[in-house]
Amino acid sequence: MTHPTKAIYRAILSDYLKKNTQNPEEQLYSEVDINNSFEKIKLVDYHQELESNGIKFVAYNAGHVIGASMFLVEIEGVKILYTGDYSREQDRHLNPAEFPQCDVQILIVESTYGTQPHEPRVNREARFTKAVSEIVERGGRCLLPVFALGRAQELILILEEYWNNHPNLQTIPVYYASSLVSKCMAVFESHFNLMAAPLRKQLESGQNPFTQLKHITTLKKQKDFLDDQPAVVMTSPGMLQKGFSLDLFEKWCGNEKNGVVFTGYAVDGTLAQKIINGNVKDLPASNGGKLDMKMTSNYIR
């Protein structure tokens, strides 16, 4: 794996142990297992060729999240391009996926959105900022359930720019509340050479847009959130399985002024997927009861 992936790997797996409330004997793994697994990791840089038993491997930037890779594998002259999630769009913080400059005989690729066209990024961003601003301008709370890596960083930059360009919104606080998001931010700082050119130049000049935010505040502890005015809260998990995003959803969903905006994939059967599909009648509550959802919902992927 790549160097940033290794750093993220530890953060994500350790975060799972910290937040999982299962009996230790029922845990899938322990902190000892995480430490031992590091001995199995072989680090690789983009475009570095490795060979094992006559099989050649070269990693290329996949553009999905920092450190993500697609691998060109060559076996007896046959070239196979293998990749999980990838992105060919130019983001604010990451460059798009690159393709090997050679003929590829076999392609193995993830297909979550394989048959679905994506609208242009500029249109999605406009719908996203419109949805968020409409919620808070009508006096509501806006919940943004996000994954801690990739989309969260992009949304932070989008909202910071939008708030900066709209003085009428600048009295409305924007928070991101996730220790894992903060840990992932540190990975971006350490590997700024992998950032998109504008962001990389800022980091090289000593300006860090992730830590020098004017309009977005890190919410370190949930108990520090006063919830006494319209606000935007970006927090994990992205599918409302548990944690702060679920807590806020259950607290806010009964008020029609409030709104939730989903920006990532949701697995079938999750609360997020039910809401995205419009199945909002008698939503299950964490206490075993039912939720009366009156808040608005938007899905912008």
PDB file of C-alpha atoms in Angstrom:
ATOM      1  CA  MET A   1       0.000   0.000   0.000  1.00  0.00           C
ATOM      2  CA  THR A   2       1.028   3.642  -0.332  1.00  0.00           C
ATOM      3  CA  HIS A   3       2.440   5.715   2.546  1.00  0.00           C
ATOM      4  CA  PRO A   4      -0.745   7.768   3.188  1.00  0.00           C
ATOM      5  CA  THR A   5      -2.867   4.613   3.028  1.00  0.00           C
ATOM      6  CA  LYS A   6      -0.778   3.085   5.801  1.00  0.00           C
ATOM      7  CA  ALA A   7      -1.375   6.115   8.024  1.00  0.00           C
ATOM      8  CA  ILE A   8      -5.107   6.090   7.305  1.00  0.00           C
ATOM      9  CA  TYR A   9      -5.251   2.324   7.822  1.00  0.00           C
ATOM     10  CA  ARG A  10      -4.156   2.667  11.440  1.00  0.00           C
ATOM     11  CA  ALA A  11      -6.493   5.578  12.129  1.00  0.00           C
ATOM     12  CA  ILE A  12      -9.582   3.864  10.723  1.00  0.00           C
ATOM     13  CA  LEU A  13      -8.999   0.478  12.344  1.00  0.00           C
ATOM     14  CA  SER A  14      -8.184   2.051  15.714  1.00  0.00           C
ATOM     15  CA  ASP A  15     -11.267   4.262  15.475  1.00  0.00           C
ATOM     16  CA  TYR A  16     -13.420   1.156  15.008  1.00  0.00           C
ATOM     17  CA  LEU A  17     -12.043  -0.364  18.225  1.00  0.00           C
ATOM     18  CA  LYS A  18     -12.590   2.878  20.110  1.00  0.00           C
ATOM     19  CA  LYS A  19     -16.234   3.257  19.065  1.00  0.00           C
ATOM     20  CA  ASN A  20     -17.319  -0.373  18.977  1.00  0.00           C
ATOM     21  CA  THR A  21     -19.091  -1.356  22.178  1.00  0.00           C
ATOM     22  CA  GLN A  22     -19.034  -5.120  21.689  1.00  0.00           C
ATOM     23  CA  ASN A  23     -17.596  -7.491  24.239  1.00  0.00           C
ATOM     24  CA  PRO A  24     -13.807  -7.570  23.678  1.00  0.00           C
ATOM     25  CA  GLU A  25     -14.045 -11.302  23.066  1.00  0.00           C
ATOM     26  CA  GLU A  26     -16.441 -10.629  20.166  1.00  0.00           C
ATOM     27  CA  GLN A  27     -14.272  -7.989  18.493  1.00  0.00           C
ATOM     28  CA  LEU A  28     -13.044  -8.814  15.010  1.00  0.00           C
ATOM     29  CA  TYR A  29      -9.523  -7.758  15.969  1.00  0.00           C
ATOM     30  CA  SER A  30      -7.526  -6.057  18.702  1.00  0.00           C
ATOM     31  CA  GLU A  31      -4.960  -3.277  18.894  1.00  0.00           C
ATOM     32  CA  VAL A  32      -2.304  -6.004  19.059  1.00  0.00           C
ATOM     33  CA  ASP A  33      -3.601  -7.394  15.755  1.00  0.00           C
ATOM     34  CA  ILE A  34      -3.346  -3.950  14.179  1.00  0.00           C
ATOM     35  CA  ASN A  35       0.252  -3.573  15.345  1.00  0.00           C
ATOM     36  CA  ASN A  36       1.166  -7.061  14.132  1.00  0.00           C
ATOM     37  CA  SER A  37      -0.411  -6.400  10.744  1.00  0.00           C
ATOM     38  CA  PHE A  38       2.039  -3.582  10.114  1.00  0.00           C
ATOM     39  CA  GLU A  39       4.767  -6.190   9.666  1.00  0.00           C
ATOM     40  CA  LYS A  40       2.842  -7.495   6.641  1.00  0.00           C
ATOM     41  CA  ILE A  41       2.619  -4.136   4.890  1.00  0.00           C
ATOM     42  CA  LYS A  42       4.899  -3.412   1.959  1.00  0.00           C
ATOM     43  CA  LEU A  43       4.997   0.252   1.025  1.00  0.00           C
ATOM     44  CA  VAL A  44       4.963   1.387  -2.578  1.00  0.00           C
ATOM     45  CA  ASP A  45       5.104   4.747  -4.359  1.00  0.00           C
ATOM     46  CA  TYR A  46       3.127   5.637  -7.432  1.00  0.00           C
ATOM     47  CA  HIS A  47       4.839   4.410 -10.640  1.00  0.00           C
ATOM     48  CA  GLN A  48       7.260   2.231  -8.681  1.00  0.00           C
ATOM     49  CA  GLU A  49       7.522  -1.216 -10.252  1.00  0.00           C
ATOM     50  CA  LEU A  50       7.613  -4.264  -8.005  1.00  0.00           C
ATOM     51  CA  GLU A  51       8.120  -7.869  -9.045  1.00  0.00           C
ATOM     52  CA  SER A  52       7.303 -11.118  -7.267  1.00  0.00           C
ATOM     53  CA  ASN A  53       7.634 -14.575  -8.790  1.00  0.00           C
ATOM     54  CA  GLY A  54       7.710 -13.079 -12.258  1.00  0.00           C
ATOM     55  CA  ILE A  55       4.574 -10.956 -11.709  1.00  0.00           C
ATOM     56  CA  LYS A  56       5.048  -7.198 -12.091  1.00  0.00           C
ATOM     57  CA  PHE A  57       3.035  -4.568 -10.216  1.00  0.00           C
ATOM     58  CA  VAL A  58       2.870  -0.795 -10.721  1.00  0.00           C
ATOM     59  CA  ALA A  59       0.645   1.514  -8.648  1.00  0.00           C
ATOM     60  CA  TYR A  60      -1.165   4.500 -10.172  1.00  0.00           C
ATOM     61  CA  ASN A  61      -3.123   7.266  -8.519  1.00  0.00           C
ATOM     62  CA  ALA A  62      -6.826   6.316  -8.320  1.00  0.00           C
ATOM     63  CA  GLY A  63      -8.020   9.805  -7.372  1.00  0.00           C
ATOM     64  CA  HIS A  64     -10.710   8.563  -4.965  1.00  0.00           C
ATOM     65  CA  VAL A  65      -9.062   9.397  -1.641  1.00  0.00           C
ATOM     66  CA  ILE A  66      -5.514  10.306  -0.759  1.00  0.00           C
ATOM     67  CA  GLY A  67      -3.219   7.327  -1.288  1.00  0.00           C
ATOM     68  CA  ALA A  68      -5.805   5.305  -3.229  1.00  0.00           C
ATOM     69  CA  SER A  69      -4.260   3.187  -5.967  1.00  0.00           C
ATOM     70  CA  MET A  70      -5.096   1.212  -9.041  1.00  0.00           C
ATOM     71  CA  PHE A  71      -2.602  -1.502  -9.922  1.00  0.00           C
ATOM     72  CA  LEU A  72      -1.282  -2.492 -13.308  1.00  0.00           C
ATOM     73  CA  VAL A  73      -0.387  -6.176 -13.037  1.00  0.00           C
ATOM     74  CA  GLU A  74       1.598  -7.943 -15.738  1.00  0.00           C
ATOM     75  CA  ILE A  75       1.620 -11.749 -15.903  1.00  0.00           C
ATOM     76  CA  GLU A  76       3.481 -13.371 -18.790  1.00  0.00           C
ATOM     77  CA  GLY A  77       2.941 -10.350 -21.011  1.00  0.00           C
ATOM     78  CA  VAL A  78      -0.772  -9.942 -20.158  1.00  0.00           C
ATOM     79  CA  LYS A  79      -1.550  -6.552 -18.580  1.00  0.00           C
ATOM     80  CA  ILE A  80      -4.378  -6.376 -16.040  1.00  0.00           C
ATOM     81  CA  LEU A  81      -5.587  -3.087 -14.553  1.00  0.00           C
ATOM     82  CA  TYR A  82      -7.182  -3.694 -11.152  1.00  0.00           C
ATOM     83  CA  THR A  83      -8.890  -0.939  -9.185  1.00  0.00           C
ATOM     84  CA  GLY A  84     -11.446  -0.358  -6.481  1.00  0.00           C
ATOM     85  CA  ASP A  85     -13.090   3.067  -6.167  1.00  0.00           C
ATOM     86  CA  TYR A  86     -11.599   5.678  -8.470  1.00  0.00           C
ATOM     87  CA  SER A  87     -12.446   9.196  -9.621  1.00  0.00           C
ATOM     88  CA  ARG A  88     -11.671  10.914 -12.906  1.00  0.00           C
ATOM     89  CA  GLU A  89     -12.851  14.311 -11.661  1.00  0.00           C
ATOM     90  CA  GLN A  90     -10.549  17.126 -10.618  1.00  0.00           C
ATOM     91  CA  ASP A  91     -11.386  17.921  -7.007  1.00  0.00           C
ATOM     92  CA  ARG A  92     -10.253  20.876  -4.949  1.00  0.00           C
ATOM     93  CA  HIS A  93      -7.975  18.667  -2.889  1.00  0.00           C
ATOM     94  CA  LEU A  94      -7.072  15.701  -5.123  1.00  0.00           C
ATOM     95  CA  ASN A  95      -6.005  15.076  -8.689  1.00  0.00           C
ATOM     96  CA  PRO A  96      -8.092  12.737 -10.858  1.00  0.00           C
ATOM     97  CA  ALA A  97      -7.164   9.120 -11.468  1.00  0.00           C
ATOM     98  CA  GLU A  98      -4.441   8.520 -14.002  1.00  0.00           C
ATOM     99  CA  PHE A  99      -4.426   5.785 -16.618  1.00  0.00           C
ATOM    100  CA  PRO A 100      -1.366   3.704 -17.582  1.00  0.00           C
ATOM    101  CA  GLN A 101      -0.024   4.725 -20.968  1.00  0.00           C
ATOM    102  CA  CYS A 102      -0.124   1.241 -22.398  1.00  0.00           C
ATOM    103  CA  ASP A 103      -2.556  -1.295 -23.782  1.00  0.00           C
ATOM    104  CA  VAL A 104      -4.480  -3.182 -21.104  1.00  0.00           C
ATOM    105  CA  GLN A 105      -5.942  -6.565 -21.930  1.00  0.00           C
ATOM    106  CA  ILE A 106      -8.084  -7.059 -18.786  1.00  0.00           C
ATOM    107  CA  LEU A 107      -9.867  -4.492 -16.614  1.00  0.00           C
ATOM    108  CA  ILE A 108     -11.169  -5.356 -13.133  1.00  0.00           C
ATOM    109  CA  VAL A 109     -13.079  -2.417 -11.645  1.00  0.00           C
ATOM    110  CA  GLU A 110     -15.613  -1.599  -8.930  1.00  0.00           C
ATOM    111  CA  SER A 111     -19.092  -0.802 -10.226  1.00  0.00           C
ATOM    112  CA  THR A 112     -21.096   0.894  -7.480  1.00  0.00           C
ATOM    113  CA  TYR A 113     -22.312   3.545  -9.919  1.00  0.00           C
ATOM    114  CA  GLY A 114     -21.418   1.574 -13.020  1.00  0.00           C
ATOM    115  CA  THR A 115     -24.722   2.137 -14.830  1.00  0.00           C
ATOM    116  CA  GLN A 116     -25.506   5.602 -13.437  1.00  0.00           C
ATOM    117  CA  PRO A 117     -24.388   8.835 -15.103  1.00  0.00           C
ATOM    118  CA  HIS A 118     -23.034  11.580 -12.864  1.00  0.00           C
ATOM    119  CA  GLU A 119     -24.020  15.178 -13.431  1.00  0.00           C
ATOM    120  CA  PRO A 120     -21.123  17.666 -13.816  1.00  0.00           C
ATOM    121  CA  ARG A 121     -19.340  18.531 -10.602  1.00  0.00           C
ATOM    122  CA  VAL A 122     -20.198  22.231 -10.868  1.00  0.00           C
ATOM    123  CA  ASN A 123     -23.913  21.342 -10.970  1.00  0.00           C
ATOM    124  CA  ARG A 124     -23.625  19.023  -7.970  1.00  0.00           C
ATOM    125  CA  GLU A 125     -21.790  21.659  -5.953  1.00  0.00           C
ATOM    126  CA  ALA A 126     -24.447  24.249  -6.804  1.00  0.00           C
ATOM    127  CA  ARG A 127     -27.229  21.890  -5.669  1.00  0.00           C
ATOM    128  CA  PHE A 128     -25.291  21.056  -2.501  1.00  0.00           C
ATOM    129  CA  THR A 129     -24.641  24.649  -1.442  1.00  0.00           C
ATOM    130  CA  LYS A 130     -28.220  25.623  -2.356  1.00  0.00           C
ATOM    131  CA  ALA A 131     -29.648  22.804  -0.219  1.00  0.00           C
ATOM    132  CA  VAL A 132     -27.462  23.694   2.766  1.00  0.00           C
ATOM    133  CA  SER A 133     -28.059  27.446   2.573  1.00  0.00           C
ATOM    134  CA  GLU A 134     -31.835  27.050   2.192  1.00  0.00           C
ATOM    135  CA  ILE A 135     -32.005  24.974   5.385  1.00  0.00           C
ATOM    136  CA  VAL A 136     -30.120  27.417   7.585  1.00  0.00           C
ATOM    137  CA  GLU A 137     -31.702  30.510   6.022  1.00  0.00           C
ATOM    138  CA  ARG A 138     -35.160  29.264   7.042  1.00  0.00           C
ATOM    139  CA  GLY A 139     -33.884  28.907  10.605  1.00  0.00           C
ATOM    140  CA  GLY A 140     -33.126  25.205  10.566  1.00  0.00           C
ATOM    141  CA  ARG A 141     -30.264  22.898  11.460  1.00  0.00           C
ATOM    142  CA  CYS A 142     -28.482  21.183   8.579  1.00  0.00           C
ATOM    143  CA  LEU A 143     -27.040  17.707   9.153  1.00  0.00           C
ATOM    144  CA  LEU A 144     -24.321  16.447   6.788  1.00  0.00           C
ATOM    145  CA  PRO A 145     -23.591  12.766   7.515  1.00  0.00           C
ATOM    146  CA  VAL A 146     -20.200  12.075   5.938  1.00  0.00           C
ATOM    147  CA  PHE A 147     -17.481   9.498   5.644  1.00  0.00           C
ATOM    148  CA  ALA A 148     -14.349  10.646   7.431  1.00  0.00           C
ATOM    149  CA  LEU A 149     -12.079  10.404   4.417  1.00  0.00           C
ATOM    150  CA  GLY A 150     -12.251  11.979   0.972  1.00  0.00           C
ATOM    151  CA  ARG A 151     -15.716  13.512   0.700  1.00  0.00           C
ATOM    152  CA  ALA A 152     -15.457  15.243   4.085  1.00  0.00           C
ATOM    153  CA  GLN A 153     -12.298  17.110   3.098  1.00  0.00           C
ATOM    154  CA  GLU A 154     -13.837  18.223  -0.198  1.00  0.00           C
ATOM    155  CA  LEU A 155     -17.035  19.416   1.493  1.00  0.00           C
ATOM    156  CA  ILE A 156     -15.045  21.408   4.035  1.00  0.00           C
ATOM    157  CA  LEU A 157     -13.313  23.298   1.224  1.00  0.00           C
ATOM    158  CA  ILE A 158     -16.599  23.830  -0.649  1.00  0.00           C
ATOM    159  CA  LEU A 159     -18.418  25.200   2.398  1.00  0.00           C
ATOM    160  CA  GLU A 160     -15.515  27.397   3.444  1.00  0.00           C
ATOM    161  CA  GLU A 161     -15.436  28.965  -0.013  1.00  0.00           C
ATOM    162  CA  TYR A 162     -19.220  29.376  -0.148  1.00  0.00           C
ATOM    163  CA  TRP A 163     -19.451  30.948   3.311  1.00  0.00           C
ATOM    164  CA  ASN A 164     -16.573  33.261   2.421  1.00  0.00           C
ATOM    165  CA  ASN A 165     -18.460  34.446  -0.668  1.00  0.00           C
ATOM    166  CA  HIS A 166     -21.809  34.891   1.118  1.00  0.00           C
ATOM    167  CA  PRO A 167     -21.550  37.374   4.029  1.00  0.00           C
ATOM    168  CA  ASN A 168     -25.229  36.823   4.875  1.00  0.00           C
ATOM    169  CA  LEU A 169     -24.349  33.305   6.039  1.00  0.00           C
ATOM    170  CA  GLN A 170     -21.301  34.153   8.107  1.00  0.00           C
ATOM    171  CA  THR A 171     -23.176  34.441  11.406  1.00  0.00           C
ATOM    172  CA  ILE A 172     -24.311  30.819  10.990  1.00  0.00           C
ATOM    173  CA  PRO A 173     -21.719  28.384  12.400  1.00  0.00           C
ATOM    174  CA  VAL A 174     -20.442  25.383  10.473  1.00  0.00           C
ATOM    175  CA  TYR A 175     -18.928  22.502  12.444  1.00  0.00           C
ATOM    176  CA  TYR A 176     -17.211  19.284  11.601  1.00  0.00           C
ATOM    177  CA  ALA A 177     -17.393  16.838  14.460  1.00  0.00           C
ATOM    178  CA  SER A 178     -15.224  13.792  13.932  1.00  0.00           C
ATOM    179  CA  SER A 179     -11.941  12.854  15.544  1.00  0.00           C
ATOM    180  CA  LEU A 180     -11.274  10.580  12.579  1.00  0.00           C
ATOM    181  CA  VAL A 181     -11.695  13.479  10.150  1.00  0.00           C
ATOM    182  CA  SER A 182      -9.108  15.405  12.158  1.00  0.00           C
ATOM    183  CA  LYS A 183      -6.688  12.471  12.063  1.00  0.00           C
ATOM    184  CA  CYS A 184      -7.108  12.176   8.319  1.00  0.00           C
ATOM    185  CA  MET A 185      -6.367  15.901   7.997  1.00  0.00           C
ATOM    186  CA  ALA A 186      -2.927  15.239   9.434  1.00  0.00           C
ATOM    187  CA  VAL A 187      -2.296  12.730   6.640  1.00  0.00           C
ATOM    188  CA  PHE A 188      -3.067  15.427   4.079  1.00  0.00           C
ATOM    189  CA  GLU A 189      -0.570  17.764   5.730  1.00  0.00           C
ATOM    190  CA  SER A 190       2.147  15.085   5.716  1.00  0.00           C
ATOM    191  CA  HIS A 191       1.594  14.151   2.052  1.00  0.00           C
ATOM    192  CA  PHE A 192       0.821  17.502   0.447  1.00  0.00           C
ATOM    193  CA  ASN A 193       2.841  16.461  -2.619  1.00  0.00           C
ATOM    194  CA  LEU A 194      -0.171  14.315  -3.580  1.00  0.00           C
ATOM    195  CA  MET A 195      -2.648  17.208  -3.423  1.00  0.00           C
ATOM    196  CA  ALA A 196      -4.175  19.048  -6.361  1.00  0.00           C
ATOM    197  CA  ALA A 197      -1.921  21.849  -7.608  1.00  0.00           C
ATOM    198  CA  PRO A 198      -3.700  24.884  -6.050  1.00  0.00           C
ATOM    199  CA  LEU A 199      -3.936  23.209  -2.644  1.00  0.00           C
ATOM    200  CA  ARG A 200      -0.372  21.912  -2.859  1.00  0.00           C
ATOM    201  CA  LYS A 201       0.934  25.424  -3.535  1.00  0.00           C
ATOM    202  CA  GLN A 202      -0.921  26.720  -0.496  1.00  0.00           C
ATOM    203  CA  LEU A 203       0.561  24.010   1.699  1.00  0.00           C
ATOM    204  CA  GLU A 204       4.053  24.576   0.317  1.00  0.00           C
ATOM    205  CA  SER A 205       3.782  28.282   1.151  1.00  0.00           C
ATOM    206  CA  GLY A 206       2.860  27.478   4.749  1.00  0.00           C
ATOM    207  CA  GLN A 207      -0.873  28.106   4.349  1.00  0.00           C
ATOM    208  CA  ASN A 208      -3.020  25.179   5.392  1.00  0.00           C
ATOM    209  CA  PRO A 209      -6.657  25.642   4.294  1.00  0.00           C
ATOM    210  CA  PHE A 210      -7.733  22.757   6.524  1.00  0.00           C
ATOM    211  CA  THR A 211      -6.401  24.288   9.731  1.00  0.00           C
ATOM    212  CA  GLN A 212      -6.792  27.980   8.863  1.00  0.00           C
ATOM    213  CA  LEU A 213     -10.525  27.913   8.297  1.00  0.00           C
ATOM    214  CA  LYS A 214     -12.432  31.137   8.912  1.00  0.00           C
ATOM    215  CA  HIS A 215     -15.965  29.835   8.938  1.00  0.00           C
ATOM    216  CA  ILE A 216     -15.723  26.179   9.933  1.00  0.00           C
ATOM    217  CA  THR A 217     -14.946  25.040  13.468  1.00  0.00           C
ATOM    218  CA  THR A 218     -13.797  21.679  14.755  1.00  0.00           C
ATOM    219  CA  LEU A 219     -16.187  20.308  17.345  1.00  0.00           C
ATOM    220  CA  LYS A 220     -13.888  18.266  19.560  1.00  0.00           C
ATOM    221  CA  LYS A 221     -16.532  17.038  21.999  1.00  0.00           C
ATOM    222  CA  GLN A 222     -20.217  16.467  21.381  1.00  0.00           C
ATOM    223  CA  LYS A 223     -21.095  17.977  24.743  1.00  0.00           C
ATOM    224  CA  ASP A 224     -19.555  21.277  23.578  1.00  0.00           C
ATOM    225  CA  PHE A 225     -22.256  21.642  20.907  1.00  0.00           C
ATOM    226  CA  LEU A 226     -24.820  24.092  22.290  1.00  0.00           C
ATOM    227  CA  ASP A 227     -27.454  23.590  19.545  1.00  0.00           C
ATOM    228  CA  ASP A 228     -28.998  26.983  20.277  1.00  0.00           C
ATOM    229  CA  GLN A 229     -29.215  28.424  16.738  1.00  0.00           C
ATOM    230  CA  PRO A 230     -29.293  27.441  13.057  1.00  0.00           C
ATOM    231  CA  ALA A 231     -26.089  25.616  12.185  1.00  0.00           C
ATOM    232  CA  VAL A 232     -24.436  23.161   9.816  1.00  0.00           C
ATOM    233  CA  VAL A 233     -22.913  20.042  11.365  1.00  0.00           C
ATOM    234  CA  MET A 234     -20.770  17.681   9.336  1.00  0.00           C
ATOM    235  CA  THR A 235     -20.217  14.424  11.195  1.00  0.00           C
ATOM    236  CA  SER A 236     -19.832  10.694  10.792  1.00  0.00           C
ATOM    237  CA  PRO A 237     -20.908   8.028  10.192  1.00  0.00           C
ATOM    238  CA  GLY A 238     -22.244   8.723   6.719  1.00  0.00           C
ATOM    239  CA  MET A 239     -25.062   6.147   6.810  1.00  0.00           C
ATOM    240  CA  LEU A 240     -26.493   7.092  10.234  1.00  0.00           C
ATOM    241  CA  GLN A 241     -25.611   3.708  11.734  1.00  0.00           C
ATOM    242  CA  LYS A 242     -24.705   5.102  15.136  1.00  0.00           C
ATOM    243  CA  GLY A 243     -22.712   7.909  16.723  1.00  0.00           C
ATOM    244  CA  PHE A 244     -23.182  11.656  16.566  1.00  0.00           C
ATOM    245  CA  SER A 245     -24.803  11.732  13.120  1.00  0.00           C
ATOM    246  CA  LEU A 246     -27.563   9.409  14.335  1.00  0.00           C
ATOM    247  CA  ASP A 247     -27.942  11.321  17.606  1.00  0.00           C
ATOM    248  CA  LEU A 248     -28.469  14.599  15.751  1.00  0.00           C
ATOM    249  CA  PHE A 249     -30.770  13.043  13.197  1.00  0.00           C
ATOM    250  CA  GLU A 250     -33.056  11.653  15.901  1.00  0.00           C
ATOM    251  CA  LYS A 251     -33.015  14.993  17.700  1.00  0.00           C
ATOM    252  CA  TRP A 252     -33.668  17.129  14.615  1.00  0.00           C
ATOM    253  CA  CYS A 253     -35.808  14.992  12.305  1.00  0.00           C
ATOM    254  CA  GLY A 254     -39.138  16.039  13.842  1.00  0.00           C
ATOM    255  CA  ASN A 255     -38.731  19.731  12.881  1.00  0.00           C
ATOM    256  CA  GLU A 256     -39.669  20.697   9.327  1.00  0.00           C
ATOM    257  CA  LYS A 257     -37.226  23.619   9.379  1.00  0.00           C
ATOM    258  CA  ASN A 258     -34.313  21.216   9.675  1.00  0.00           C
ATOM    259  CA  GLY A 259     -32.752  19.200   6.880  1.00  0.00           C
ATOM    260  CA  VAL A 260     -30.329  16.382   6.153  1.00  0.00           C
ATOM    261  CA  VAL A 261     -28.120  16.309   3.052  1.00  0.00           C
ATOM    262  CA  PHE A 262     -26.521  13.024   2.017  1.00  0.00           C
ATOM    263  CA  THR A 263     -23.458  13.201  -0.204  1.00  0.00           C
ATOM    264  CA  GLY A 264     -22.160   9.622  -0.214  1.00  0.00           C
ATOM    265  CA  TYR A 265     -23.131   6.078  -0.989  1.00  0.00           C
ATOM    266  CA  ALA A 266     -25.534   4.348   1.397  1.00  0.00           C
ATOM    267  CA  VAL A 267     -25.761   0.569   1.746  1.00  0.00           C
ATOM    268  CA  ASP A 268     -29.164  -1.085   1.360  1.00  0.00           C
ATOM    269  CA  GLY A 269     -30.892  -1.552   4.686  1.00  0.00           C
ATOM    270  CA  THR A 270     -29.242   1.402   6.417  1.00  0.00           C
ATOM    271  CA  LEU A 271     -31.256   4.293   7.812  1.00  0.00           C
ATOM    272  CA  ALA A 272     -29.619   6.624   5.285  1.00  0.00           C
ATOM    273  CA  GLN A 273     -30.689   4.436   2.365  1.00  0.00           C
ATOM    274  CA  LYS A 274     -34.280   4.306   3.613  1.00  0.00           C
ATOM    275  CA  ILE A 275     -34.414   8.100   3.784  1.00  0.00           C
ATOM    276  CA  ILE A 276     -32.787   8.521   0.362  1.00  0.00           C
ATOM    277  CA  ASN A 277     -35.375   6.150  -1.123  1.00  0.00           C
ATOM    278  CA  GLY A 278     -38.201   8.089   0.502  1.00  0.00           C
ATOM    279  CA  ASN A 279     -39.148   5.369   2.978  1.00  0.00           C
ATOM    280  CA  VAL A 280     -39.531   7.772   5.901  1.00  0.00           C
ATOM    281  CA  LYS A 281     -42.697   6.440   7.531  1.00  0.00           C
ATOM    282  CA  ASP A 282     -42.121   4.873  10.941  1.00  0.00           C
ATOM    283  CA  LEU A 283     -38.353   5.051  10.816  1.00  0.00           C
ATOM    284  CA  PRO A 284     -36.753   2.983  13.582  1.00  0.00           C
ATOM    285  CA  ALA A 285     -35.276   4.895  16.519  1.00  0.00           C
ATOM    286  CA  SER A 286     -32.248   3.733  18.467  1.00  0.00           C
ATOM    287  CA  ASN A 287     -34.398   3.315  21.590  1.00  0.00           C
ATOM    288  CA  GLY A 288     -36.674   0.834  19.838  1.00  0.00           C
ATOM    289  CA  GLY A 289     -39.414   3.327  19.058  1.00  0.00           C
ATOM    290  CA  LYS A 290     -40.400   5.100  15.848  1.00  0.00           C
ATOM    291  CA  LEU A 291     -39.331   8.450  14.406  1.00  0.00           C
ATOM    292  CA  ASP A 292     -41.729  10.983  12.922  1.00  0.00           C
ATOM    293  CA  MET A 293     -39.562  12.530  10.201  1.00  0.00           C
ATOM    294  CA  LYS A 294     -40.578  16.036   9.156  1.00  0.00           C
ATOM    295  CA  MET A 295     -37.177  17.455   8.198  1.00  0.00           C
ATOM    296  CA  THR A 296     -36.295  17.714   4.513  1.00  0.00           C
ATOM    297  CA  SER A 297     -33.775  15.442   2.859  1.00  0.00           C
ATOM    298  CA  ASN A 298     -31.523  15.795  -0.171  1.00  0.00           C
ATOM    299  CA  TYR A 299     -29.221  13.306  -1.861  1.00  0.00           C
ATOM    300  CA  ILE A 300     -26.356  14.733  -3.901  1.00  0.00           C
ATOM    301  CA  ARG A 301     -23.860  12.134  -5.060  1.00  0.00           C
TER     302      ARG A 301
END
